[in-house]
mmCIF file of C-alpha atoms in Angstrom:
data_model
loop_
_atom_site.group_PDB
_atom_site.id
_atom_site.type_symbol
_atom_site.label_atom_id
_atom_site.label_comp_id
_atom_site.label_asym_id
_atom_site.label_seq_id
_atom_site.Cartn_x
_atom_site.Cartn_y
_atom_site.Cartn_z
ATOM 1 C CA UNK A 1181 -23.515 -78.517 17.359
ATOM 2 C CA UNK A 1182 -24.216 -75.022 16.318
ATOM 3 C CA UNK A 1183 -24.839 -73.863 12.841
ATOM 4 C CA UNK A 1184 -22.019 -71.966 11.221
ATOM 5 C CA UNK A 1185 -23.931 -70.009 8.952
ATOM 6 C CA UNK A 1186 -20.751 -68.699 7.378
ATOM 7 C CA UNK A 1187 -19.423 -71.262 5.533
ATOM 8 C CA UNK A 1188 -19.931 -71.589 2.178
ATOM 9 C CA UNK A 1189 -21.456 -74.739 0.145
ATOM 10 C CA UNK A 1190 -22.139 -75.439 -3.193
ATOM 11 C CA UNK A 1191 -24.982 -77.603 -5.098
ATOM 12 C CA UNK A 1192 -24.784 -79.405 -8.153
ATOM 13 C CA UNK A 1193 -28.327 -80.226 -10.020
ATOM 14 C CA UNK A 1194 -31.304 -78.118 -9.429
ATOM 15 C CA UNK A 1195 -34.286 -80.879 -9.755
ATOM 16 C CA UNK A 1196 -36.964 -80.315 -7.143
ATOM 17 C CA UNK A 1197 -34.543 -81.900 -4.083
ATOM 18 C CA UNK A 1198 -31.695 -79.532 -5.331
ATOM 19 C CA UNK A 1199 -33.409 -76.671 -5.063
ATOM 20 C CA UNK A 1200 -34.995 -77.672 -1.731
ATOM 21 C CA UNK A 1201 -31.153 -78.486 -0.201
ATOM 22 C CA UNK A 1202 -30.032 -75.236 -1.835
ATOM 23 C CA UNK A 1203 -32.896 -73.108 -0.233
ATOM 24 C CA UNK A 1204 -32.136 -74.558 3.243
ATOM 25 C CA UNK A 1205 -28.404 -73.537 3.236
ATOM 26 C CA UNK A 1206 -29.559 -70.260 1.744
ATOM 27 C CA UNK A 1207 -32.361 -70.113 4.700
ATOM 28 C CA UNK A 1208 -29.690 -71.253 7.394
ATOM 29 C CA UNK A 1209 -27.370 -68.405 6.177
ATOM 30 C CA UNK A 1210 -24.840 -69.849 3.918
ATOM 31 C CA UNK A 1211 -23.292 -68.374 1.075
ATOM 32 C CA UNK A 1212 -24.685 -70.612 -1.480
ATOM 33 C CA UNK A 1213 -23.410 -71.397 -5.009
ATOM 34 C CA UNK A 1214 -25.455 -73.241 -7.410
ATOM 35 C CA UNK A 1215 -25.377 -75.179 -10.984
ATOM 36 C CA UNK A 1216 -27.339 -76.568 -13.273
ATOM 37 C CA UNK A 1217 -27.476 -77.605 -16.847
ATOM 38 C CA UNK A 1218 -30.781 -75.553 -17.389
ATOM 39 C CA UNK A 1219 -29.660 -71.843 -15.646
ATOM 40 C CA UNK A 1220 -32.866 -71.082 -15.515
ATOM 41 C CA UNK A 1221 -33.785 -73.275 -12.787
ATOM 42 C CA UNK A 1222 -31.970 -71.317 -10.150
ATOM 43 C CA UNK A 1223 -33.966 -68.066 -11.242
ATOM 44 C CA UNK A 1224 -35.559 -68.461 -7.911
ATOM 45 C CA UNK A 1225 -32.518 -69.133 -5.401
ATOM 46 C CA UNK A 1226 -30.529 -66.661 -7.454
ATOM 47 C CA UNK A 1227 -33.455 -63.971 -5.985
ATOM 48 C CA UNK A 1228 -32.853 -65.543 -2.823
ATOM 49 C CA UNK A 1229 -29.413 -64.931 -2.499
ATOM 50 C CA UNK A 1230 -27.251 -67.488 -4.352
ATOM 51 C CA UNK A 1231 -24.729 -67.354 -6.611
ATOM 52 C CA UNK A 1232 -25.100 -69.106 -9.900
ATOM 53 C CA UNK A 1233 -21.789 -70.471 -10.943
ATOM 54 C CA UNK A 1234 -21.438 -70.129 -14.805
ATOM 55 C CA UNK A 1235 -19.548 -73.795 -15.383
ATOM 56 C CA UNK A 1236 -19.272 -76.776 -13.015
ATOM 57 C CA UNK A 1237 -15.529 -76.061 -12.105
ATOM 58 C CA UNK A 1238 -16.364 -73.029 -11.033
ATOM 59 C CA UNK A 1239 -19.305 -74.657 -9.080
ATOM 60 C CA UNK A 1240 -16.901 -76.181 -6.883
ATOM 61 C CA UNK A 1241 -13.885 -73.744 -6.916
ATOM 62 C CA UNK A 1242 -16.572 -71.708 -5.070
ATOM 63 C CA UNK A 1243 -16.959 -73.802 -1.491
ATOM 64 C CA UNK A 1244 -14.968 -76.253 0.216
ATOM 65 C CA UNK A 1245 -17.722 -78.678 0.410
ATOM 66 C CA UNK A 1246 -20.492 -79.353 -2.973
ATOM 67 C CA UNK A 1247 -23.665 -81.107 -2.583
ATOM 68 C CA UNK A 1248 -24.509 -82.833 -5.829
ATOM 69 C CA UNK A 1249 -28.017 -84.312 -6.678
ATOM 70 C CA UNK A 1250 -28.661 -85.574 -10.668
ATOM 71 C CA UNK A 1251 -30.657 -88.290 -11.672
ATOM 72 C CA UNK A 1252 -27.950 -90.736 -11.583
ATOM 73 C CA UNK A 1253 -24.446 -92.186 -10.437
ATOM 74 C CA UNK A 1254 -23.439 -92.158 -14.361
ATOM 75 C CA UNK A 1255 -24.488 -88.096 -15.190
ATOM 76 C CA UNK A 1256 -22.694 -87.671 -11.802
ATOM 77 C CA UNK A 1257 -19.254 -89.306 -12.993
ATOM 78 C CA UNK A 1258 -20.157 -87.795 -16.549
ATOM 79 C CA UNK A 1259 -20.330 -84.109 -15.181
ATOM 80 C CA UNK A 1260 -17.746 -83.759 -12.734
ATOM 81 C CA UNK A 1261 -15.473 -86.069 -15.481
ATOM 82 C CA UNK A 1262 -15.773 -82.537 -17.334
ATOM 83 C CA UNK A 1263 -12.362 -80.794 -18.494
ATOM 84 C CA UNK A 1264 -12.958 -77.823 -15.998
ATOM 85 C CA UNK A 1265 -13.765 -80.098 -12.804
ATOM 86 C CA UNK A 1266 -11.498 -79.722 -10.617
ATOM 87 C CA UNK A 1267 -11.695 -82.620 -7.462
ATOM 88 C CA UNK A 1268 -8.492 -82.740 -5.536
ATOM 89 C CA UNK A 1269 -9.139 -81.257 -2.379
ATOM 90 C CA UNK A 1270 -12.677 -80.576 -2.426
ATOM 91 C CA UNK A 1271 -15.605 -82.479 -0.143
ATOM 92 C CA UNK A 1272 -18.027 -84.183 -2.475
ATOM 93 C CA UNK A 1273 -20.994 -84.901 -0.983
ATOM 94 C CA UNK A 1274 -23.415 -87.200 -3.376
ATOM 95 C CA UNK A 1275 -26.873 -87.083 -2.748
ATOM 96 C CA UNK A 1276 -28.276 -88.967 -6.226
ATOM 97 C CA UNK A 1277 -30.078 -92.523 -5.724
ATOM 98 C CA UNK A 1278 -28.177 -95.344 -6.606
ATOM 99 C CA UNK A 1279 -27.375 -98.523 -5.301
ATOM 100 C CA UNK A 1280 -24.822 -99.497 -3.409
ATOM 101 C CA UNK A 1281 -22.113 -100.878 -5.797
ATOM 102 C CA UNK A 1282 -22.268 -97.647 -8.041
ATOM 103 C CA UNK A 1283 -22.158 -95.573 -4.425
ATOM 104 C CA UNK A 1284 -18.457 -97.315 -3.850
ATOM 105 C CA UNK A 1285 -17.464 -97.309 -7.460
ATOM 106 C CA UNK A 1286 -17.894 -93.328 -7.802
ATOM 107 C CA UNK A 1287 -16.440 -92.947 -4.080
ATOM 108 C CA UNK A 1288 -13.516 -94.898 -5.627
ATOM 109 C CA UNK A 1289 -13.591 -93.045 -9.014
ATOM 110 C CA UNK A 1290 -13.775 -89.443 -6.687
ATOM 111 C CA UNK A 1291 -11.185 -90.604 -4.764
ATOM 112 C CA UNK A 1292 -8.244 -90.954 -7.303
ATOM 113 C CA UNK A 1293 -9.177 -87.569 -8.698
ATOM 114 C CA UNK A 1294 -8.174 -86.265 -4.756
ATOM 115 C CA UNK A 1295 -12.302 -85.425 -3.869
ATOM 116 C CA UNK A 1296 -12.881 -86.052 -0.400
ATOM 117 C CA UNK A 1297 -16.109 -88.288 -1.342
ATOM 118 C CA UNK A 1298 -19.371 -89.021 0.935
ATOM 119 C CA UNK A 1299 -22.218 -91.080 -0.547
ATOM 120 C CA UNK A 1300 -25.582 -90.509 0.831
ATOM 121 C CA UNK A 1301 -29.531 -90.810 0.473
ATOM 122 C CA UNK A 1302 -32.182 -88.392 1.443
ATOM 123 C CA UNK A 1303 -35.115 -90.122 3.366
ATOM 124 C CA UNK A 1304 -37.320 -87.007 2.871
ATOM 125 C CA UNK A 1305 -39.664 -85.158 0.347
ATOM 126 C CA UNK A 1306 -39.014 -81.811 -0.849
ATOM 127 C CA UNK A 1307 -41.034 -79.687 1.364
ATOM 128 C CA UNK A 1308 -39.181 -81.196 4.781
ATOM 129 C CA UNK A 1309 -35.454 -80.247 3.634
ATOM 130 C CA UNK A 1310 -34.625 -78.048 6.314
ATOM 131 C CA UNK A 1311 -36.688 -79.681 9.168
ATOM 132 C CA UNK A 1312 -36.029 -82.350 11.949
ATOM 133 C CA UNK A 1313 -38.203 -84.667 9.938
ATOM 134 C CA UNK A 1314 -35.678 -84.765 6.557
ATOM 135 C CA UNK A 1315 -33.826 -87.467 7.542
ATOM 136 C CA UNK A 1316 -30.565 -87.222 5.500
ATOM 137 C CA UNK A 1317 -28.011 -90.179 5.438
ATOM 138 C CA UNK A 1318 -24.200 -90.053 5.031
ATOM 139 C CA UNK A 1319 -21.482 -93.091 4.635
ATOM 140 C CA UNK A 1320 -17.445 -92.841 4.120
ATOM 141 C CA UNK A 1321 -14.878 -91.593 6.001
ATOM 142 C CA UNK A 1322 -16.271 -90.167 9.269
ATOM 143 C CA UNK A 1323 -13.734 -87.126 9.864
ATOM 144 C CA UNK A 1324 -15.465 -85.893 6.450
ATOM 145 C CA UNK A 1325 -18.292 -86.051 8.233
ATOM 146 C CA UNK A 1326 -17.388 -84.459 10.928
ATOM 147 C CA UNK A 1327 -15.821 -81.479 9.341
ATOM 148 C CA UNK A 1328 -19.275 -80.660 7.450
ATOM 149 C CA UNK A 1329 -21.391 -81.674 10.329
ATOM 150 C CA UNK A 1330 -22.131 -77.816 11.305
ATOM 151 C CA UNK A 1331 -23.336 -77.211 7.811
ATOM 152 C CA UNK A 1332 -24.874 -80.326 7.220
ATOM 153 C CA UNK A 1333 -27.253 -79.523 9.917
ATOM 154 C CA UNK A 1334 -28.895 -77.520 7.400
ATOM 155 C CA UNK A 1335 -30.850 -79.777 5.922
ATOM 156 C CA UNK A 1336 -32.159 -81.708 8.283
ATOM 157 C CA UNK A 1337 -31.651 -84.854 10.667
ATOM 158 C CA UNK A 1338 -28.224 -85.835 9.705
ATOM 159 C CA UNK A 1339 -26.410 -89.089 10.321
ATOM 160 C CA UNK A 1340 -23.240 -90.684 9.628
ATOM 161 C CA UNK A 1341 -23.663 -94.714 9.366
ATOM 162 C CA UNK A 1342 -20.136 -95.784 8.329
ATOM 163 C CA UNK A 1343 -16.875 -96.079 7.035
ATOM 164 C CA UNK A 1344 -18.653 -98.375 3.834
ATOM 165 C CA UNK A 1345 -19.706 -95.607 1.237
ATOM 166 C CA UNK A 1346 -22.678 -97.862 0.239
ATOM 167 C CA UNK A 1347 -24.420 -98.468 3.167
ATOM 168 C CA UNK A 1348 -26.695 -95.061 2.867
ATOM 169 C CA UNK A 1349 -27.638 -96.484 0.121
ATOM 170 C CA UNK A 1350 -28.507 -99.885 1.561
ATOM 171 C CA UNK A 1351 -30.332 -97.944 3.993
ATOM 172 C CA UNK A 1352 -32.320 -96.049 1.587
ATOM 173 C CA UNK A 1353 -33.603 -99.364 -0.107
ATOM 174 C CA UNK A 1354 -34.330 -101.558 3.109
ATOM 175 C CA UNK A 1355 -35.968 -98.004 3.997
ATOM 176 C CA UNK A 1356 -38.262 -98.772 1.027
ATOM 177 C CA UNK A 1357 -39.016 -102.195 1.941
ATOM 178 C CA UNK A 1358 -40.109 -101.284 4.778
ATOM 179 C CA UNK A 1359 -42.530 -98.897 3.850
ATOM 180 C CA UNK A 1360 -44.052 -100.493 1.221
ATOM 181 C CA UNK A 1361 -44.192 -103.708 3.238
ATOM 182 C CA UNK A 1362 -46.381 -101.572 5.366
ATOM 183 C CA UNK A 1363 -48.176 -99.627 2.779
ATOM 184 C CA UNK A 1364 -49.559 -103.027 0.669
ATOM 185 C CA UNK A 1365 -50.114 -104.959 4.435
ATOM 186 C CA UNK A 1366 -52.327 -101.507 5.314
ATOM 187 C CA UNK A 1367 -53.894 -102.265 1.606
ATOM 188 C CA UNK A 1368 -54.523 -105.702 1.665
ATOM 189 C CA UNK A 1369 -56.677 -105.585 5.050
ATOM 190 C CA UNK A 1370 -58.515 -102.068 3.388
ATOM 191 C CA UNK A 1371 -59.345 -104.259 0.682
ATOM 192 C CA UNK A 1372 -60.706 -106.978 2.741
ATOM 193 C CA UNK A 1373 -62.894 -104.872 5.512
ATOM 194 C CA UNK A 1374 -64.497 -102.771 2.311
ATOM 195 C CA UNK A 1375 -66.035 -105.914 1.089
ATOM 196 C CA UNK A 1376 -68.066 -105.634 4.496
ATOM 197 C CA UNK A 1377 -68.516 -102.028 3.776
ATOM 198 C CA UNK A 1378 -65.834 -100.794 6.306
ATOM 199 C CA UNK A 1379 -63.886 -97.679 4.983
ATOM 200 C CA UNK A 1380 -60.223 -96.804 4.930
ATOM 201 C CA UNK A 1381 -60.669 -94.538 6.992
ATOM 202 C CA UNK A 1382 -62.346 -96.513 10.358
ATOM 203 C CA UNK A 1383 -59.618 -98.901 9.680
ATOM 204 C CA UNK A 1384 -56.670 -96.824 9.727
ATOM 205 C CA UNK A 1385 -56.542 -96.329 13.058
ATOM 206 C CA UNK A 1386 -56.678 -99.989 14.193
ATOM 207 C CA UNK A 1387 -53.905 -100.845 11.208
ATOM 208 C CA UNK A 1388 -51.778 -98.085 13.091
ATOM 209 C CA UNK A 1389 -52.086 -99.751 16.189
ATOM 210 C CA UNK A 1390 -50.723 -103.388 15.116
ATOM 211 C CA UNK A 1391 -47.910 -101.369 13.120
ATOM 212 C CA UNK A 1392 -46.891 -99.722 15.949
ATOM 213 C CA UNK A 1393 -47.277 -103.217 18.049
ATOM 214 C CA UNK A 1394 -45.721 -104.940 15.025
ATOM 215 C CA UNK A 1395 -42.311 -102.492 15.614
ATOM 216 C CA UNK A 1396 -42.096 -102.757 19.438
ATOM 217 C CA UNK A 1397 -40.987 -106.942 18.306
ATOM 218 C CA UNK A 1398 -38.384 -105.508 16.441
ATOM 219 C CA UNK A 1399 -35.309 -105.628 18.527
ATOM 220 C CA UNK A 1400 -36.361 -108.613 20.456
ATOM 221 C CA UNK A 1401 -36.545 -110.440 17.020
ATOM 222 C CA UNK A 1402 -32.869 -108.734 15.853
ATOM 223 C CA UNK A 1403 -31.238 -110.102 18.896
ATOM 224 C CA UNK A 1404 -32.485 -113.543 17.691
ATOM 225 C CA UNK A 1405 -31.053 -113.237 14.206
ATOM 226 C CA UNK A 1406 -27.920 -111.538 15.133
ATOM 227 C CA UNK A 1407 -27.476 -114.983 17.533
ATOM 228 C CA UNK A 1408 -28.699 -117.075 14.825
ATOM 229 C CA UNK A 1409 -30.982 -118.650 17.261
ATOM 230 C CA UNK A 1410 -34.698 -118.549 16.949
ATOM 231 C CA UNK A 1411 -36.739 -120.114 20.325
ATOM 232 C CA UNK A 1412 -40.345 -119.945 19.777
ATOM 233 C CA UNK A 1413 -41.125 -117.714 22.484
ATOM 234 C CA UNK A 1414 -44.588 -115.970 20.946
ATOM 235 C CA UNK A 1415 -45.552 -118.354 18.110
ATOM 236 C CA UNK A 1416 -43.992 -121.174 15.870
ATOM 237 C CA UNK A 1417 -43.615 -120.336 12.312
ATOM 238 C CA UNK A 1418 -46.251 -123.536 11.385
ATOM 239 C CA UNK A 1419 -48.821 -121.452 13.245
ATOM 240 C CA UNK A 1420 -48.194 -118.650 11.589
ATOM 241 C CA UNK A 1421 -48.518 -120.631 8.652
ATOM 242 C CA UNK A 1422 -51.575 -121.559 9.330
ATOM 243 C CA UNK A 1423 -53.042 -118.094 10.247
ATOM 244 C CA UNK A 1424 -51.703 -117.397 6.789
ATOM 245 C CA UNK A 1425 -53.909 -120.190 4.858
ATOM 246 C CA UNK A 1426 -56.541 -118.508 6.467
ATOM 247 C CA UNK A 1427 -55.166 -114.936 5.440
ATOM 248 C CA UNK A 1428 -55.476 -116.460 1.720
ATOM 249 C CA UNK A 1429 -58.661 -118.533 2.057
ATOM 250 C CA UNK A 1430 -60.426 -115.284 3.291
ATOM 251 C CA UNK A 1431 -59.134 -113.169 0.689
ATOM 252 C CA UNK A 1432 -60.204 -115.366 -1.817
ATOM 253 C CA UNK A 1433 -63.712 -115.557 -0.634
ATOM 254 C CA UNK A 1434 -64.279 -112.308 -0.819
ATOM 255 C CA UNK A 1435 -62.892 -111.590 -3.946
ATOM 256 C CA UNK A 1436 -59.920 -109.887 -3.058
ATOM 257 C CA UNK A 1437 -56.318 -110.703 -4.349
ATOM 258 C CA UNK A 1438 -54.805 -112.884 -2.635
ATOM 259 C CA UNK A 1439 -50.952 -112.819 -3.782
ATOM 260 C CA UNK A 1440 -49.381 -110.952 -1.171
ATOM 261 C CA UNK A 1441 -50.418 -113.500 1.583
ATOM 262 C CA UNK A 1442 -49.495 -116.406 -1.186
ATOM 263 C CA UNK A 1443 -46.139 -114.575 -1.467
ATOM 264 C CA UNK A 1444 -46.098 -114.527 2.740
ATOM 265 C CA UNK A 1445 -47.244 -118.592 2.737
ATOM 266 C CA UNK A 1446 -44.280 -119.696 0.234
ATOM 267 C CA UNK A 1447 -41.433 -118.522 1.897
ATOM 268 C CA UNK A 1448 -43.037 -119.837 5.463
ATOM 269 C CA UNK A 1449 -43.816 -123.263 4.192
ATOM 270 C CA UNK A 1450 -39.876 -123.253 2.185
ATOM 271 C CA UNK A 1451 -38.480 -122.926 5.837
ATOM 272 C CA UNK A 1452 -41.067 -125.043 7.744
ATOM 273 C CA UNK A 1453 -39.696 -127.654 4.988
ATOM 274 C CA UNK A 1454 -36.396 -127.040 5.783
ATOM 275 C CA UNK A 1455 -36.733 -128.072 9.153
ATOM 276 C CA UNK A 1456 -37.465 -124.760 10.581
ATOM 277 C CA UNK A 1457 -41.362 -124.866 11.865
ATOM 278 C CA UNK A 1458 -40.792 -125.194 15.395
ATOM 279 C CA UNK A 1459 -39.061 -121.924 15.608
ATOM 280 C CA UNK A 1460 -39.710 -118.133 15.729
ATOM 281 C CA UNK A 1461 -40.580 -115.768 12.811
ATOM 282 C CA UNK A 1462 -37.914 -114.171 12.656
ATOM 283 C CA UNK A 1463 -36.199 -117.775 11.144
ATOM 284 C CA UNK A 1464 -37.105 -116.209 7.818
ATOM 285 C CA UNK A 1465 -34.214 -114.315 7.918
ATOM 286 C CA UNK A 1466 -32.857 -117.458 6.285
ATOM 287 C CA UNK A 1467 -35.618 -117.477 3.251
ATOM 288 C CA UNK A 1468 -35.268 -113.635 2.605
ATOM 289 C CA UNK A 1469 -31.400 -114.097 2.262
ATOM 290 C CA UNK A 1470 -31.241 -116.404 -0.290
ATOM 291 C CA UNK A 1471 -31.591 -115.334 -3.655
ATOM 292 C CA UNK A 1472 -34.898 -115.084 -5.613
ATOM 293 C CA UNK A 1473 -36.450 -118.460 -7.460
ATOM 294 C CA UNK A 1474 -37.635 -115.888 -10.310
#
């Protein structure tokens, strides 16, 4: 969809990722409005080309849709609760981490003030607001979406998930997992190959290579969950088990720590006592939904 560089937008909060969302929109063409508690912060968009809106009701009187990024759900609820905020009838788009319960208790909270209300999460740093690579989440009412979508664009990769304003958030945390999953696995094998005098850097490239082989199992092993049925078709989960006790026995040779893999070996042997050591990895599912023994 093409850009329309002419409509106007609005956003709250002025912490590194404001500015960087208000600096795209100013760099795409919109007319750009922006607030802050500390004025000062927008000293540089203001030079750019926005307009710095003296109170937050004016903030939002100024665009039919306002992108709002604080530090968290309650100084969002806190700031727009203000005497001069004005909701009904504007698009709220909420860009500040949360979780997903406080992302449908504001949406709710919005709502009854007459805000047209989008949660979302930003799966991007600073400096790649504005490109394809800023991925930038959105959940709620689609046709709110939709009417933004032009304008969204913006910013980045844009994508609307669903009707359920938390899921962006539940995105933005299973996002998490997954990288640091990846990040302490990548760790944990640095650690051990260093103790032969092998450096990050020559193993890099062969712990890219099993991520990337790692991901390709990925829908094969969702198709299992989603059925509930988990054929060993690769490996049973008692020899993975076993490859683990090695994982651990190595580790602690060498002096390296060894509670990740320990972590790994719990939850396998939990499920291989439950019955489930004839089937697939992915059987785990089962482990990881339960909660935590802590």
């Amino acid at each position: 969809m093409t850009n329309k560089t002419d409509t106007p937008v609005t956003v709250i909060g002025l912490g590194l990722m404001g500015q960087a969302l208000a600096g795209a929109f100013l760099k795409a063409g919109h007319p750009t409005t922006v607030w802050n508690r500390t004025a000062a912060k927008a000293d540089q968009l203001v030079d750019q080309g926005a307009q710095l809106a003296p109170s937050v009701g004016d903030a939002l009187k100024a665009s039919p849709l306002t992108i709002i990024c604080l530090t968290d759900y309650q100084a969002v609820r806190e700031l727009l609760g203000a005497a001069d905020a004005e909701l009904d009838g504007t698009t709220l788009i909420n860009l500040t981490s949360g979780d997903s319960a406080q992302a449908r208790e504001t949406a709710q909270w919005a709502e009854q003030r007459g805000a047209h209300y989008l949660d979302g999460a930003i799966m991007a740093v600073p400096p790649a607001i504005g490109t394809a690579e800023a991925m930038i989440l959105h959940s709620g009412p689609k046709p709110y979406f939709e009417a933004h979508k032009s304008t969204l664009d913006a910013l980045g990769t844009v994508t609307h998930l669903g009707a359920d304003h938390g899921l962006a958030s539940l995105y933005d945390v299973a996002g998490l997992a997954m990288m640091w999953s990846v990040l302490n696995a990548w760790l944990q094998g640095t650690a051990l190959l260093k103790t032969a005098g092998v450096d990050a850097a020559t193993y890099a490239p062969f712990a890219r290579q099993i991520a990337e082989g790692v991901a390709t199992w990925l829908p094969g092993y969702a198709e299992q969950i989603d059925r509930g049925s988990f054929p060993a078709e690769v490996s049973a989960l008692e020899t993975d088990a076993r490859a683990m006790a090695h994982l651990i026995e190595e580790s602690e040779a060498v002096g390296v720590n060894a509670e990740l893999p320990k972590l790994f070996k719990a939850m396998a042997d939990r499920a291989i006592a439950a019955g489930h050591g004839g089937e697939q990895y992915p059987v785990l599912i089962e482990e990881f939904g339960k909660p935590g023994t802590d």
